[in-house]
Short mmCIF file of C-alpha atoms (C1' of nucleotides) and ligand atoms in Angstrom, two decimals:
data_model
loop_
_atom_site.label_atom_id
_atom_site.label_comp_id
_atom_site.label_asym_id
_atom_site.label_seq_id
_atom_site.Cartn_x
_atom_site.Cartn_y
_atom_site.Cartn_z
CA UNK L 1 64.64 150.64 139.65
CA UNK L 2 66.22 148.38 136.59
CA UNK L 3 64.87 149.04 133.02
CA UNK L 4 63.72 146.19 131.63
CA UNK L 5 65.76 145.90 128.83
CA UNK L 6 66.06 143.18 126.43
CA UNK L 7 70.29 143.80 126.31
CA UNK L 8 72.10 141.93 128.75
CA UNK L 9 74.39 138.97 128.51
CA UNK L 10 74.99 137.95 132.45
CA UNK L 11 77.73 141.41 132.89
CA UNK L 12 78.20 142.38 129.65
CA UNK L 13 75.73 144.00 127.32
CA UNK L 14 73.61 142.44 124.27
CA UNK L 15 74.64 144.88 121.13
CA UNK L 16 73.61 144.41 117.67
CA UNK L 17 77.28 143.08 116.93
CA UNK L 18 78.00 141.38 119.85
CA UNK L 19 74.60 139.42 119.71
CA UNK L 20 75.52 138.63 116.43
CA UNK L 21 78.99 137.42 116.85
CA UNK L 22 77.45 135.44 119.63
CA UNK L 23 75.33 133.75 116.85
CA UNK L 24 76.92 132.79 114.14
CA UNK L 25 79.20 130.94 116.56
CA UNK L 26 76.78 128.87 118.38
CA UNK L 27 74.97 128.27 115.01
CA UNK L 28 78.14 126.48 113.27
CA UNK L 29 80.40 122.91 114.17
CA UNK L 30 82.86 124.44 112.83
CA UNK L 31 84.91 125.76 115.25
CA UNK L 32 85.57 128.94 112.37
CA UNK L 33 88.34 131.70 113.32
CA UNK L 34 88.03 135.21 114.16
CA UNK L 35 88.48 136.20 110.18
CA UNK L 36 85.68 133.34 109.37
CA UNK L 37 83.19 134.91 111.54
CA UNK L 38 84.27 138.45 109.96
CA UNK L 39 82.91 137.35 106.62
CA UNK L 40 79.91 135.83 107.46
CA UNK L 41 79.00 138.91 110.01
CA UNK L 42 80.16 140.85 107.30
CA UNK L 43 76.48 140.32 106.04
CA UNK L 44 74.15 141.69 108.21
CA UNK L 45 75.70 144.11 109.89
CA UNK L 46 78.70 145.65 106.68
CA UNK L 47 80.11 147.90 109.10
CA UNK L 48 81.15 145.98 111.40
CA UNK L 49 85.13 146.12 111.85
CA UNK L 50 87.57 143.39 112.52
CA UNK L 51 88.50 144.23 116.13
CA UNK L 52 84.61 144.27 117.04
CA UNK L 53 85.41 140.41 115.99
CA UNK L 54 87.78 140.02 118.24
CA UNK L 55 88.06 142.14 121.55
CA UNK L 56 83.73 140.67 121.15
CA UNK L 57 84.73 137.14 121.13
CA UNK L 58 86.78 137.49 124.07
CA UNK L 59 84.78 138.96 126.10
CA UNK L 60 82.19 136.01 125.30
CA UNK L 61 85.11 133.48 125.93
CA UNK L 62 85.68 135.48 129.56
CA UNK L 63 82.39 135.48 130.36
CA UNK L 64 82.23 131.62 130.27
CA UNK L 65 79.32 132.10 126.45
CA UNK L 66 81.84 130.95 123.76
CA UNK L 67 85.28 128.62 124.32
CA UNK L 68 88.71 129.19 122.58
CA UNK L 69 90.35 126.78 121.26
CA UNK L 70 94.23 127.54 121.68
CA UNK L 71 95.04 124.09 120.28
CA UNK L 72 97.26 123.36 117.52
CA UNK L 73 99.25 125.11 114.88
CA UNK L 74 97.03 128.78 112.53
CA UNK L 75 95.16 130.94 114.09
CA UNK L 76 93.12 130.44 117.07
CA UNK L 77 89.02 128.85 117.18
CA UNK L 78 86.00 129.15 118.48
CA UNK L 79 83.69 126.75 120.13
CA UNK L 80 80.02 127.37 121.09
CA UNK L 81 80.05 124.62 123.10
CA UNK L 82 81.32 125.33 125.96
CA UNK L 83 81.46 121.63 127.57
CA UNK L 84 85.11 120.43 128.45
CA UNK L 85 85.77 118.05 124.46
CA UNK L 86 88.35 116.46 122.51
CA UNK L 87 88.92 118.05 118.88
CA UNK L 88 90.31 116.21 116.48
CA UNK L 89 92.18 118.26 113.43
CA UNK L 90 93.35 117.02 109.58
CA UNK L 91 96.27 117.89 109.31
CA UNK L 92 96.01 118.35 105.58
CA UNK L 93 92.34 120.33 105.79
CA UNK L 94 92.62 121.81 108.74
CA UNK L 95 88.99 120.65 109.43
CA UNK L 96 88.39 120.74 113.30
CA UNK L 97 85.94 118.39 114.27
CA UNK L 98 84.28 116.91 117.88
CA UNK L 99 85.97 113.76 119.11
CA UNK L 100 82.84 111.61 118.98
CA UNK L 101 83.68 110.09 122.74
CA UNK L 102 82.59 112.09 124.52
CA UNK L 103 83.61 112.40 128.84
CA UNK L 104 87.47 111.69 127.59
CA UNK L 105 88.45 113.96 129.73
CA UNK L 106 86.65 112.60 132.36
CA UNK L 107 86.46 109.25 132.06
CA UNK L 108 90.47 108.33 131.05
CA UNK L 109 92.59 111.93 132.53
CA UNK L 110 91.28 113.11 135.69
CA UNK L 111 91.41 110.16 137.59
CA UNK L 112 95.04 109.07 136.82
CA UNK L 113 96.56 112.11 137.01
CA UNK L 114 98.41 112.83 140.24
CA UNK L 115 99.85 116.47 140.36
CA UNK L 116 100.52 119.43 142.55
CA UNK L 117 99.40 121.58 139.86
CA UNK L 118 96.01 123.27 140.58
CA UNK L 119 94.12 121.80 137.25
CA UNK L 120 92.03 124.01 134.46
CA UNK L 121 92.21 122.63 131.64
CA UNK L 122 92.64 119.59 129.98
CA UNK L 123 93.57 120.50 126.37
CA UNK L 124 92.97 117.17 124.14
CA UNK L 125 93.92 117.80 120.22
CA UNK L 126 94.09 114.19 117.89
CA UNK L 127 95.92 115.07 114.51
CA UNK L 128 94.74 113.18 111.29
CA UNK L 129 94.32 112.97 108.09
CA UNK L 130 90.04 112.86 107.94
CA UNK L 131 88.85 110.30 105.56
CA UNK L 132 88.06 113.14 102.87
CA UNK L 133 92.03 113.60 102.34
CA UNK L 134 93.14 110.22 102.93
CA UNK L 135 91.90 109.24 99.49
CA UNK L 136 93.54 111.33 97.82
CA UNK L 137 95.93 114.27 99.25
CA UNK L 138 98.93 113.10 100.14
CA UNK L 139 101.88 111.18 98.38
CA UNK L 140 103.16 108.21 100.63
CA UNK L 141 106.19 108.97 101.50
CA UNK L 142 105.74 112.87 103.06
CA UNK L 143 102.63 110.69 105.08
CA UNK L 144 103.57 110.80 108.20
CA UNK L 145 103.03 107.52 110.44
CA UNK L 146 99.96 106.72 111.89
CA UNK L 147 100.70 106.30 115.37
CA UNK L 148 100.12 102.75 117.10
CA UNK L 149 99.18 101.11 119.83
CA UNK L 150 101.24 97.66 121.05
CA UNK L 151 99.18 95.05 121.58
CA UNK B 1 134.09 106.78 97.32
CA UNK B 2 132.38 108.10 100.57
CA UNK B 3 134.14 110.97 102.71
CA UNK B 4 134.69 110.55 106.69
CA UNK B 5 133.43 113.68 107.74
CA UNK B 6 131.42 113.42 110.98
CA UNK B 7 129.26 116.61 110.54
CA UNK B 8 125.79 114.12 109.30
CA UNK B 9 122.74 114.05 110.85
CA UNK B 10 121.38 111.25 108.23
CA UNK B 11 119.91 113.76 105.72
CA UNK B 12 120.74 117.27 106.52
CA UNK B 13 124.45 118.42 107.31
CA UNK B 14 125.27 119.37 111.24
CA UNK B 15 126.56 122.95 110.80
CA UNK B 16 128.31 124.01 114.10
CA UNK B 17 125.17 126.51 114.45
CA UNK B 18 122.78 123.06 113.86
CA UNK B 19 125.12 121.10 116.23
CA UNK B 20 124.88 124.13 118.80
CA UNK B 21 120.91 124.35 118.35
CA UNK B 22 120.44 120.90 118.46
CA UNK B 23 122.16 120.29 122.12
CA UNK B 24 120.73 123.43 123.38
CA UNK B 25 117.20 121.86 123.12
CA UNK B 26 118.23 118.32 123.85
CA UNK B 27 120.56 119.63 127.03
CA UNK B 28 117.56 121.08 128.58
CA UNK B 29 113.69 119.89 130.42
CA UNK B 30 112.34 123.19 130.02
CA UNK B 31 110.95 123.17 125.82
CA UNK B 32 111.94 126.83 125.03
CA UNK B 33 110.82 128.81 122.75
CA UNK B 34 113.01 130.13 118.94
CA UNK B 35 113.99 132.92 120.85
CA UNK B 36 115.14 132.01 124.42
CA UNK B 37 117.03 129.29 121.84
CA UNK B 38 118.47 132.13 120.03
CA UNK B 39 119.56 133.77 123.18
CA UNK B 40 121.63 131.21 124.90
CA UNK B 41 122.59 129.86 121.85
CA UNK B 42 124.00 133.52 121.39
CA UNK B 43 126.48 133.50 123.32
CA UNK B 44 128.34 130.68 121.94
CA UNK B 45 128.26 132.47 118.34
CA UNK B 46 127.38 135.58 118.82
CA UNK B 47 126.96 136.20 114.81
CA UNK B 48 124.57 133.68 114.33
CA UNK B 49 121.11 134.38 113.13
CA UNK B 50 117.49 134.20 114.63
CA UNK B 51 116.32 132.86 110.71
CA UNK B 52 118.75 130.56 111.27
CA UNK B 53 117.28 129.58 114.44
CA UNK B 54 114.59 128.81 113.01
CA UNK B 55 115.18 127.03 109.57
CA UNK B 56 116.89 124.59 112.25
CA UNK B 57 114.59 124.20 114.50
CA UNK B 58 112.04 123.62 111.57
CA UNK B 59 114.80 121.61 110.15
CA UNK B 60 115.20 119.68 113.22
CA UNK B 61 112.41 118.38 113.48
CA UNK B 62 111.10 117.59 110.16
CA UNK B 63 113.73 115.10 110.86
CA UNK B 64 112.39 113.90 113.84
CA UNK B 65 114.99 114.70 116.17
CA UNK B 66 113.43 117.79 117.92
CA UNK B 67 109.87 118.20 118.94
CA UNK B 68 108.00 120.94 117.82
CA UNK B 69 105.11 121.94 120.67
CA UNK B 70 102.19 123.30 118.71
CA UNK B 71 99.75 123.26 121.69
CA UNK B 72 98.25 126.25 123.38
CA UNK B 73 99.25 130.10 123.41
CA UNK B 74 101.95 131.80 123.17
CA UNK B 75 104.95 131.35 120.78
CA UNK B 76 105.32 127.74 119.81
CA UNK B 77 107.67 125.26 121.82
CA UNK B 78 110.60 122.76 121.46
CA UNK B 79 111.24 119.64 122.76
CA UNK B 80 114.44 117.79 123.11
CA UNK B 81 112.16 114.64 124.06
CA UNK B 82 110.21 112.92 120.50
CA UNK B 83 108.68 110.31 122.85
CA UNK B 84 104.90 111.16 122.60
CA UNK B 85 104.38 112.08 125.94
CA UNK B 86 101.82 115.12 127.63
CA UNK B 87 102.80 118.15 129.12
CA UNK B 88 101.27 120.61 131.81
CA UNK B 89 101.59 123.92 131.55
CA UNK B 90 101.39 126.93 134.54
CA UNK B 91 98.82 129.32 133.22
CA UNK B 92 99.93 132.12 135.77
CA UNK B 93 103.80 132.16 134.93
CA UNK B 94 103.73 129.75 131.64
CA UNK B 95 106.08 127.54 133.12
CA UNK B 96 105.82 124.03 130.69
CA UNK B 97 107.10 120.56 131.73
CA UNK B 98 106.16 116.78 131.40
CA UNK B 99 103.42 115.11 133.04
CA UNK B 100 104.91 112.35 135.43
CA UNK B 101 102.83 109.88 134.13
CA UNK B 102 104.37 108.19 131.05
CA UNK B 103 102.31 106.12 128.79
CA UNK B 104 98.77 108.72 129.28
CA UNK B 105 98.31 107.93 125.48
CA UNK B 106 98.67 104.45 124.79
CA UNK B 107 97.57 103.20 127.50
CA UNK B 108 93.67 105.34 127.85
CA UNK B 109 93.31 107.56 124.35
CA UNK B 110 94.29 105.49 121.51
CA UNK B 111 92.45 101.89 122.82
CA UNK B 112 89.43 104.41 123.15
CA UNK B 113 88.85 105.74 120.21
CA UNK B 114 86.69 104.90 118.09
CA UNK B 115 87.29 107.27 114.50
CA UNK B 116 88.08 107.18 110.70
CA UNK B 117 90.94 109.48 111.15
CA UNK B 118 93.74 108.08 109.64
CA UNK B 119 95.80 109.30 113.08
CA UNK B 120 98.87 110.91 113.57
CA UNK B 121 99.23 112.58 116.98
CA UNK B 122 97.39 112.62 119.60
CA UNK B 123 98.18 115.94 122.04
CA UNK B 124 97.45 116.67 125.67
CA UNK B 125 98.08 119.16 127.33
CA UNK B 126 96.26 120.00 130.60
CA UNK B 127 96.88 123.62 131.85
CA UNK B 128 96.23 124.92 135.81
CA UNK B 129 98.47 126.59 138.20
CA UNK B 130 101.95 125.15 139.34
CA UNK B 131 102.28 125.27 142.58
CA UNK B 132 104.43 128.96 143.01
CA UNK B 133 102.10 130.59 141.81
CA UNK B 134 99.24 128.98 143.87
CA UNK B 135 101.18 130.43 146.84
CA UNK B 136 100.93 134.38 145.84
CA UNK B 137 100.00 135.27 142.97
CA UNK B 138 96.57 135.67 141.50
CA UNK B 139 93.71 136.45 143.92
CA UNK B 140 90.18 133.70 143.78
CA UNK B 141 88.21 135.32 142.40
CA UNK B 142 90.24 136.15 138.94
CA UNK B 143 91.17 132.42 138.97
CA UNK B 144 88.96 130.11 137.36
CA UNK B 145 87.96 126.91 139.04
CA UNK B 146 89.69 123.67 138.91
CA UNK B 147 88.01 120.68 137.14
CA UNK B 148 86.78 118.06 139.17
CA UNK B 149 85.66 114.60 138.33
CA UNK B 150 81.75 113.78 139.74
CA UNK B 151 82.77 110.39 141.62
"C1'" DA W 1 64.53 164.72 130.35
"C1'" DA W 2 69.40 167.17 130.46
"C1'" DA W 3 73.62 166.45 132.26
"C1'" DC W 4 76.84 162.57 133.23
"C1'" DT W 5 79.07 158.22 133.77
"C1'" DT W 6 80.52 153.65 131.70
"C1'" DA W 7 80.68 150.48 127.69
"C1'" DA W 8 81.05 149.13 123.23
"C1'" DT W 9 81.56 150.77 117.89
"C1'" DA W 10 84.77 151.55 114.15
"C1'" DG W 11 88.92 152.17 112.10
"C1'" DT W 12 93.10 152.41 111.98
"C1'" DA W 13 98.55 151.79 114.01
"C1'" DA W 14 101.25 148.31 116.64
"C1'" DT W 15 103.64 144.40 117.94
"C1'" DC W 16 104.51 139.46 117.70
"C1'" DA W 17 105.86 134.89 116.46
"C1'" DT W 18 107.20 133.53 112.31
"C1'" DT W 19 108.41 132.94 107.19
"C1'" DA W 20 110.44 133.59 103.25
"C1'" DC W 21 113.57 136.76 100.41
"C1'" DT W 22 118.64 137.06 99.00
"C1'" DA W 23 123.16 137.51 98.75
"C1'" DG W 24 127.28 135.16 99.96
"C1'" DA W 25 130.19 131.56 102.39
"C1'" DA W 26 130.92 126.21 103.46
"C1'" DA W 27 130.90 122.40 102.24
"C1'" DC W 28 130.47 117.80 99.29
"C1'" DT W 29 131.02 115.72 94.43
"C1'" DT W 30 132.20 115.65 89.92
"C1'" DA D 1 139.32 122.97 90.07
"C1'" DA D 2 134.73 123.48 89.59
"C1'" DG D 3 130.17 122.49 89.97
"C1'" DT D 4 126.59 121.90 92.24
"C1'" DT D 5 123.53 121.79 96.95
"C1'" DT D 6 123.17 123.92 101.70
"C1'" DC D 7 123.56 126.39 104.23
"C1'" DT D 8 124.41 131.08 106.68
"C1'" DA D 9 123.72 135.80 108.60
"C1'" DG D 10 120.87 140.43 107.68
"C1'" DT D 11 116.90 141.40 106.33
"C1'" DA D 12 112.46 142.40 104.33
"C1'" DA D 13 107.66 141.27 104.72
"C1'" DT D 14 103.37 138.46 105.91
"C1'" DG D 15 99.97 136.88 109.08
"C1'" DA D 16 97.41 137.27 113.92
"C1'" DT D 17 96.70 139.46 117.57
"C1'" DT D 18 96.02 143.39 120.61
"C1'" DA D 19 95.99 148.69 121.64
"C1'" DC D 20 94.61 152.71 120.70
"C1'" DT D 21 91.62 156.70 119.69
"C1'" DA D 22 87.39 159.26 118.63
"C1'" DT D 23 82.58 158.82 118.63
"C1'" DT D 24 78.24 156.57 119.15
"C1'" DA D 25 74.86 154.56 122.17
"C1'" DA D 26 73.19 152.96 126.22
"C1'" DG D 27 72.65 152.40 131.08
"C1'" DT D 28 71.70 156.34 135.39
"C1'" DT D 29 71.17 160.11 138.49
"C1'" DT D 30 69.41 164.37 138.76
MN1 LIG J 1 83.88 121.58 119.49
MN1 LIG J 2 108.64 117.98 127.25
ZN1 LIG J 3 91.07 116.86 105.45
ZN1 LIG J 4 103.41 128.95 137.85
#
DNA sequence: AAACTTAATAGTAATCATTACTAGAAACTT
DNA sequence: AAGTTTCTAGTAATGATTACTATTAAGTTT
């Protein structure tokens, strides 16, 4: 007979650590890094180790509960939203947000794509300056030119 | 009066090392990593150091002669083609190729994009299995599902 | 419930890619 | 020729991630 336990998450166990990490990733739209998650989660579970955070981010994403974001520079980031969607990253403050346009992938890319690859994932990352960073920060002469579309 | 020297590349000098690295990146479509470039270039210039390779890949890309590819997993890759274009990566053998569709970015993405970011770069990476890896390699049960477009 | 088996953890060590540093060489400027 | 700047080889340091190890917790079988 099957044990009545609430501590199961599909194929894997839901330890307190794993639950907390999952909640942390699900509960923000900021696409945090392992390190950020570690620091936040440590408030509630002071003995948790960074290795545990990495291990669980790995198992959670392998089992489809969260998404790894392997784009761009800097440390890897994680996303509680597992639906395929594109991101926009600020090249100055390195913030990472969802693109407002949903289904960008399906709408444009996949239909047009002719390839003999067996396609598993489409990654789209836009890079630029967020509104805040446009104002204050970067001198014109070291600022990259914006991309233009010919009319 | 200005010295007549062939060893200039815009703002930077064209040392033998830098020239060789540039030729190496320009001369392949394989999007090599710093390490691969280092090994290849070492045949002609056995004393070159890995640090020199990194430093020059940096200066060459900063000055717009080559392109850094900061997408995906694993070590950074470089591209002699500086035009914006999308790539497709095999999740099994990790090969990285240009997508046959050119101007994918301009055609689809930029026109549709409504954002208050100052856009500098659009990165598109498709991931999947290359034709070779589809055949032999990966057991069905660990193979990711392909992406589908609803009709 | 006791014994067994498996999964998960904290803590730490190891690895890998990249960056930083340093002293010397080469190129350019005066 | 002397001075200034850029570049180099070699090596050290860093930062993110992965691997390892001994221990604990959970689940299973008897
Ligand atoms: Mn997201
Ligand atoms: Mn390319
Ligand atoms: Zn910003
Ligand atoms: Zn392949």
